[in-house]
mmCIF file of C-alpha atoms in Angstrom:
data_model
loop_
_atom_site.group_PDB
_atom_site.id
_atom_site.type_symbol
_atom_site.label_atom_id
_atom_site.label_comp_id
_atom_site.label_asym_id
_atom_site.label_seq_id
_atom_site.Cartn_x
_atom_site.Cartn_y
_atom_site.Cartn_z
ATOM 1 C CA UNK A 1 171.102 131.044 75.411
ATOM 2 C CA UNK A 2 174.928 130.596 75.581
ATOM 3 C CA UNK A 3 174.560 130.809 79.480
ATOM 4 C CA UNK A 4 178.509 131.130 80.727
ATOM 5 C CA UNK A 5 180.690 130.228 78.472
ATOM 6 C CA UNK A 6 184.263 128.733 78.968
ATOM 7 C CA UNK A 7 187.914 128.338 77.553
ATOM 8 C CA UNK A 8 189.359 125.864 76.815
ATOM 9 C CA UNK A 9 187.588 122.704 77.881
ATOM 10 C CA UNK A 10 190.518 120.641 78.126
ATOM 11 C CA UNK A 11 194.418 121.640 78.927
ATOM 12 C CA UNK A 12 197.553 120.098 79.227
ATOM 13 C CA UNK A 13 200.977 121.828 81.291
ATOM 14 C CA UNK A 14 203.931 121.342 82.017
ATOM 15 C CA UNK A 15 204.849 123.156 85.350
ATOM 16 C CA UNK A 16 205.714 126.388 85.369
ATOM 17 C CA UNK A 17 204.104 127.645 82.436
ATOM 18 C CA UNK A 18 200.892 129.907 82.498
ATOM 19 C CA UNK A 19 198.013 129.697 80.999
ATOM 20 C CA UNK A 20 194.450 131.420 80.620
ATOM 21 C CA UNK A 21 191.426 130.394 81.130
ATOM 22 C CA UNK A 22 188.369 131.906 79.592
ATOM 23 C CA UNK A 23 185.066 132.942 81.296
ATOM 24 C CA UNK A 24 181.890 134.909 79.463
ATOM 25 C CA UNK A 25 178.452 135.241 80.461
ATOM 26 C CA UNK A 26 175.674 136.770 78.157
ATOM 27 C CA UNK A 27 172.938 137.233 81.520
ATOM 28 C CA UNK A 28 174.228 140.802 81.684
ATOM 29 C CA UNK A 29 174.799 139.091 85.700
ATOM 30 C CA UNK A 30 177.351 141.692 88.253
ATOM 31 C CA UNK A 31 178.944 138.882 90.094
ATOM 32 C CA UNK A 32 181.199 136.450 88.889
ATOM 33 C CA UNK A 33 183.219 133.369 90.234
ATOM 34 C CA UNK A 34 186.244 131.537 89.534
ATOM 35 C CA UNK A 35 185.451 127.964 91.005
ATOM 36 C CA UNK A 36 187.629 125.003 91.213
ATOM 37 C CA UNK A 37 186.793 121.187 91.863
ATOM 38 C CA UNK A 38 188.925 118.383 93.294
ATOM 39 C CA UNK A 39 187.915 114.868 93.620
ATOM 40 C CA UNK A 40 186.477 114.152 98.051
ATOM 41 C CA UNK A 41 186.767 118.463 98.734
ATOM 42 C CA UNK A 42 183.947 119.854 96.623
ATOM 43 C CA UNK A 43 183.886 123.309 95.391
ATOM 44 C CA UNK A 44 186.641 125.598 96.685
ATOM 45 C CA UNK A 45 186.039 129.410 95.841
ATOM 46 C CA UNK A 46 189.442 130.726 93.775
ATOM 47 C CA UNK A 47 187.952 134.468 93.358
ATOM 48 C CA UNK A 48 185.428 136.497 93.201
ATOM 49 C CA UNK A 49 183.936 139.768 91.259
ATOM 50 C CA UNK A 50 181.179 140.954 93.382
ATOM 51 C CA UNK A 51 180.096 143.888 89.913
ATOM 52 C CA UNK A 52 182.291 144.808 87.602
ATOM 53 C CA UNK A 53 185.652 146.874 88.014
ATOM 54 C CA UNK A 54 185.978 144.703 91.988
ATOM 55 C CA UNK A 55 187.813 141.548 92.409
ATOM 56 C CA UNK A 56 188.276 139.443 96.087
ATOM 57 C CA UNK A 57 190.540 136.492 97.381
ATOM 58 C CA UNK A 58 188.674 133.093 97.416
ATOM 59 C CA UNK A 59 189.029 130.570 99.718
ATOM 60 C CA UNK A 60 192.170 129.408 97.940
ATOM 61 C CA UNK A 61 193.590 131.818 95.934
ATOM 62 C CA UNK A 62 197.253 131.199 96.110
ATOM 63 C CA UNK A 63 198.797 130.963 92.761
ATOM 64 C CA UNK A 64 195.683 132.498 90.268
ATOM 65 C CA UNK A 65 195.055 136.134 89.444
ATOM 66 C CA UNK A 66 192.228 137.450 87.712
ATOM 67 C CA UNK A 67 190.996 140.104 84.900
ATOM 68 C CA UNK A 68 187.190 141.468 85.295
ATOM 69 C CA UNK A 69 187.894 142.929 81.999
ATOM 70 C CA UNK A 70 183.789 143.814 81.418
ATOM 71 C CA UNK A 71 180.887 142.843 82.521
ATOM 72 C CA UNK A 72 181.139 139.965 80.452
ATOM 73 C CA UNK A 73 184.067 138.591 81.189
ATOM 74 C CA UNK A 74 186.326 137.344 83.820
ATOM 75 C CA UNK A 75 189.237 135.763 83.695
ATOM 76 C CA UNK A 76 191.161 133.420 85.954
ATOM 77 C CA UNK A 77 194.960 132.819 85.231
ATOM 78 C CA UNK A 78 198.204 130.426 86.017
ATOM 79 C CA UNK A 79 201.740 132.291 85.748
ATOM 80 C CA UNK A 80 203.905 129.370 87.001
ATOM 81 C CA UNK A 81 201.630 126.366 86.706
ATOM 82 C CA UNK A 82 201.967 123.496 89.579
ATOM 83 C CA UNK A 83 200.989 120.082 89.656
ATOM 84 C CA UNK A 84 198.802 120.337 92.422
ATOM 85 C CA UNK A 85 196.674 123.327 90.331
ATOM 86 C CA UNK A 86 195.313 119.798 87.901
ATOM 87 C CA UNK A 87 191.803 120.677 88.708
ATOM 88 C CA UNK A 88 188.388 121.308 87.270
ATOM 89 C CA UNK A 89 187.947 124.612 87.072
ATOM 90 C CA UNK A 90 183.834 126.392 86.709
ATOM 91 C CA UNK A 91 183.099 129.912 86.327
ATOM 92 C CA UNK A 92 180.210 131.162 87.398
ATOM 93 C CA UNK A 93 177.816 134.373 86.978
ATOM 94 C CA UNK A 94 174.522 135.551 89.029
ATOM 95 C CA UNK A 95 172.561 138.622 89.207
ATOM 96 C CA UNK A 96 172.915 140.700 92.472
ATOM 97 C CA UNK A 97 174.347 139.097 95.141
ATOM 98 C CA UNK A 98 172.350 135.461 95.343
ATOM 99 C CA UNK A 99 173.243 132.218 95.665
ATOM 100 C CA UNK A 100 171.263 131.365 92.075
ATOM 101 C CA UNK A 101 174.556 130.676 90.136
ATOM 102 C CA UNK A 102 174.873 130.312 87.122
ATOM 103 C CA UNK A 103 177.908 127.405 86.362
ATOM 104 C CA UNK A 104 180.021 126.744 82.786
ATOM 105 C CA UNK A 105 180.645 123.199 82.073
ATOM 106 C CA UNK A 106 184.176 123.353 83.727
ATOM 107 C CA UNK A 107 187.481 123.251 82.026
ATOM 108 C CA UNK A 108 190.324 120.407 83.302
ATOM 109 C CA UNK A 109 193.566 121.225 83.738
ATOM 110 C CA UNK A 110 196.279 119.157 83.854
ATOM 111 C CA UNK A 111 199.491 120.067 84.636
ATOM 112 C CA UNK A 112 202.552 117.841 84.623
ATOM 113 C CA UNK B 1 185.206 130.255 109.819
ATOM 114 C CA UNK B 2 182.280 128.641 106.878
ATOM 115 C CA UNK B 3 182.536 125.151 106.438
ATOM 116 C CA UNK B 4 179.957 123.405 105.198
ATOM 117 C CA UNK B 5 179.629 119.115 105.798
ATOM 118 C CA UNK B 6 178.247 116.774 103.901
ATOM 119 C CA UNK B 7 178.829 113.391 103.646
ATOM 120 C CA UNK B 8 180.537 111.659 100.657
ATOM 121 C CA UNK B 9 178.162 108.415 99.668
ATOM 122 C CA UNK B 10 174.704 107.420 99.717
ATOM 123 C CA UNK B 11 173.161 104.640 98.198
ATOM 124 C CA UNK B 12 169.539 103.734 97.216
ATOM 125 C CA UNK B 13 167.323 101.878 95.910
ATOM 126 C CA UNK B 14 165.106 103.052 92.434
ATOM 127 C CA UNK B 15 161.406 103.539 94.150
ATOM 128 C CA UNK B 16 163.123 104.377 97.543
ATOM 129 C CA UNK B 17 163.660 107.866 99.273
ATOM 130 C CA UNK B 18 166.685 109.786 99.301
ATOM 131 C CA UNK B 19 167.928 112.018 102.696
ATOM 132 C CA UNK B 20 170.842 114.122 101.886
ATOM 133 C CA UNK B 21 172.670 115.698 104.690
ATOM 134 C CA UNK B 22 174.446 119.223 105.489
ATOM 135 C CA UNK B 23 175.061 121.013 108.146
ATOM 136 C CA UNK B 24 177.242 124.296 108.325
ATOM 137 C CA UNK B 25 178.638 126.789 110.213
ATOM 138 C CA UNK B 26 177.615 130.407 109.460
ATOM 139 C CA UNK B 27 174.165 131.249 111.181
ATOM 140 C CA UNK B 28 174.061 134.908 109.496
ATOM 141 C CA UNK B 29 173.418 132.574 106.258
ATOM 142 C CA UNK B 30 170.215 134.298 104.914
ATOM 143 C CA UNK B 31 169.748 131.239 101.730
ATOM 144 C CA UNK B 32 171.102 127.599 102.150
ATOM 145 C CA UNK B 33 170.981 126.066 98.719
ATOM 146 C CA UNK B 34 170.984 122.555 97.115
ATOM 147 C CA UNK B 35 172.807 121.857 93.980
ATOM 148 C CA UNK B 36 172.863 118.748 91.782
ATOM 149 C CA UNK B 37 176.058 117.980 88.991
ATOM 150 C CA UNK B 38 175.877 115.229 86.637
ATOM 151 C CA UNK B 39 178.664 113.883 85.330
ATOM 152 C CA UNK B 40 180.844 116.118 83.014
ATOM 153 C CA UNK B 41 178.954 119.220 83.632
ATOM 154 C CA UNK B 42 178.667 122.024 85.851
ATOM 155 C CA UNK B 43 176.250 122.689 89.051
ATOM 156 C CA UNK B 44 172.294 123.508 88.652
ATOM 157 C CA UNK B 45 170.687 124.673 90.949
ATOM 158 C CA UNK B 46 167.953 122.607 92.523
ATOM 159 C CA UNK B 47 166.143 124.174 95.634
ATOM 160 C CA UNK B 48 166.578 126.220 98.045
ATOM 161 C CA UNK B 49 165.431 127.796 101.446
ATOM 162 C CA UNK B 50 165.380 130.636 103.820
ATOM 163 C CA UNK B 51 166.611 130.876 106.826
ATOM 164 C CA UNK B 52 163.250 131.980 107.994
ATOM 165 C CA UNK B 53 161.618 128.505 106.968
ATOM 166 C CA UNK B 54 161.474 125.080 108.192
ATOM 167 C CA UNK B 55 160.277 123.232 105.105
ATOM 168 C CA UNK B 56 160.351 123.884 101.688
ATOM 169 C CA UNK B 57 158.243 121.228 99.270
ATOM 170 C CA UNK B 58 159.109 122.283 95.789
ATOM 171 C CA UNK B 59 157.548 118.058 93.845
ATOM 172 C CA UNK B 60 160.004 115.205 94.735
ATOM 173 C CA UNK B 61 162.537 116.868 96.543
ATOM 174 C CA UNK B 62 161.584 118.723 100.434
ATOM 175 C CA UNK B 63 163.868 120.572 102.080
ATOM 176 C CA UNK B 64 164.445 120.748 106.070
ATOM 177 C CA UNK B 65 166.226 123.100 107.465
ATOM 178 C CA UNK B 66 167.406 123.284 111.702
ATOM 179 C CA UNK B 67 168.767 126.446 112.308
ATOM 180 C CA UNK B 68 169.627 125.986 115.136
ATOM 181 C CA UNK B 69 171.339 122.762 114.879
ATOM 182 C CA UNK B 70 172.179 124.338 111.722
ATOM 183 C CA UNK B 71 171.379 121.019 109.765
ATOM 184 C CA UNK B 72 170.276 120.861 106.080
ATOM 185 C CA UNK B 73 168.839 117.844 104.556
ATOM 186 C CA UNK B 74 167.025 116.936 100.983
ATOM 187 C CA UNK B 75 164.602 114.334 100.304
ATOM 188 C CA UNK B 76 164.242 112.839 96.971
ATOM 189 C CA UNK B 77 160.947 110.953 97.361
ATOM 190 C CA UNK B 78 160.767 107.952 94.753
ATOM 191 C CA UNK B 79 163.898 108.227 93.724
ATOM 192 C CA UNK B 80 164.750 107.464 89.786
ATOM 193 C CA UNK B 81 168.461 106.591 88.360
ATOM 194 C CA UNK B 82 168.546 109.857 86.544
ATOM 195 C CA UNK B 83 168.547 111.184 90.408
ATOM 196 C CA UNK B 84 172.580 109.442 90.727
ATOM 197 C CA UNK B 85 174.469 112.558 90.426
ATOM 198 C CA UNK B 86 176.409 115.164 92.929
ATOM 199 C CA UNK B 87 174.045 116.702 95.551
ATOM 200 C CA UNK B 88 176.356 120.062 96.734
ATOM 201 C CA UNK B 89 174.720 121.665 99.531
ATOM 202 C CA UNK B 90 175.583 125.293 100.254
ATOM 203 C CA UNK B 91 175.593 128.624 102.234
ATOM 204 C CA UNK B 92 175.501 132.147 101.248
ATOM 205 C CA UNK B 93 177.923 134.399 102.729
ATOM 206 C CA UNK B 94 178.690 138.197 101.885
ATOM 207 C CA UNK B 95 178.413 137.857 98.151
ATOM 208 C CA UNK B 96 180.374 134.332 97.660
ATOM 209 C CA UNK B 97 178.862 130.814 98.313
ATOM 210 C CA UNK B 98 180.317 127.839 100.413
ATOM 211 C CA UNK B 99 179.404 124.712 99.185
ATOM 212 C CA UNK B 100 180.361 121.375 101.042
ATOM 213 C CA UNK B 101 182.227 118.379 99.475
ATOM 214 C CA UNK B 102 179.148 116.940 97.628
ATOM 215 C CA UNK B 103 177.665 113.497 98.391
ATOM 216 C CA UNK B 104 177.717 111.194 95.425
ATOM 217 C CA UNK B 105 173.953 109.384 94.804
ATOM 218 C CA UNK B 106 173.859 106.240 93.596
ATOM 219 C CA UNK B 107 170.541 104.894 92.379
ATOM 220 C CA UNK B 108 170.665 101.322 92.028
ATOM 221 C CA UNK B 109 167.686 99.921 89.736
#
């Protein structure tokens, strides 16, 4: 039972490079989320997708784009990475407008 | 706007009770949540409380909700070393879950 799977788990980028974080869930959940976690700041919502075909901005969307490829997959793209985007990124999903989120193990990104 | 606040750190002795506090701002939140994060892992739902309840007990966990003051607390009875983790409270608002900054609980032997 895989749950929420994120790749890659670790990535080092240089300023200006681009990359995509992948997320897939096998629980047939409707809603998916991308959060970033920084020390002392908790989790901040970057983007979310309430259902397949929709995406919305969260608290800190600048510098990111997302794609809800299908019901299972929700990717996060950094077009031109900046050191301020060094963080741990978490993908999460939930059945339908509930707060019971299921989280992936996180992707640790370092931008030099 | 939406904002959830928690103290950053709590240290207790093994066997004592731990109380982690949280304040939130969105009075329309239907549910309020406590999540636990162990080192190197994602968050896991610990417990939740419906907004029309004052208290919920689940084994060693007790959640208290003061809706008037928008104050939520999590009490862990007989705290064990395995309870050492970061605890996040969260409020549910319009398809989004807004998290506090997390309280790091350290349990001393």
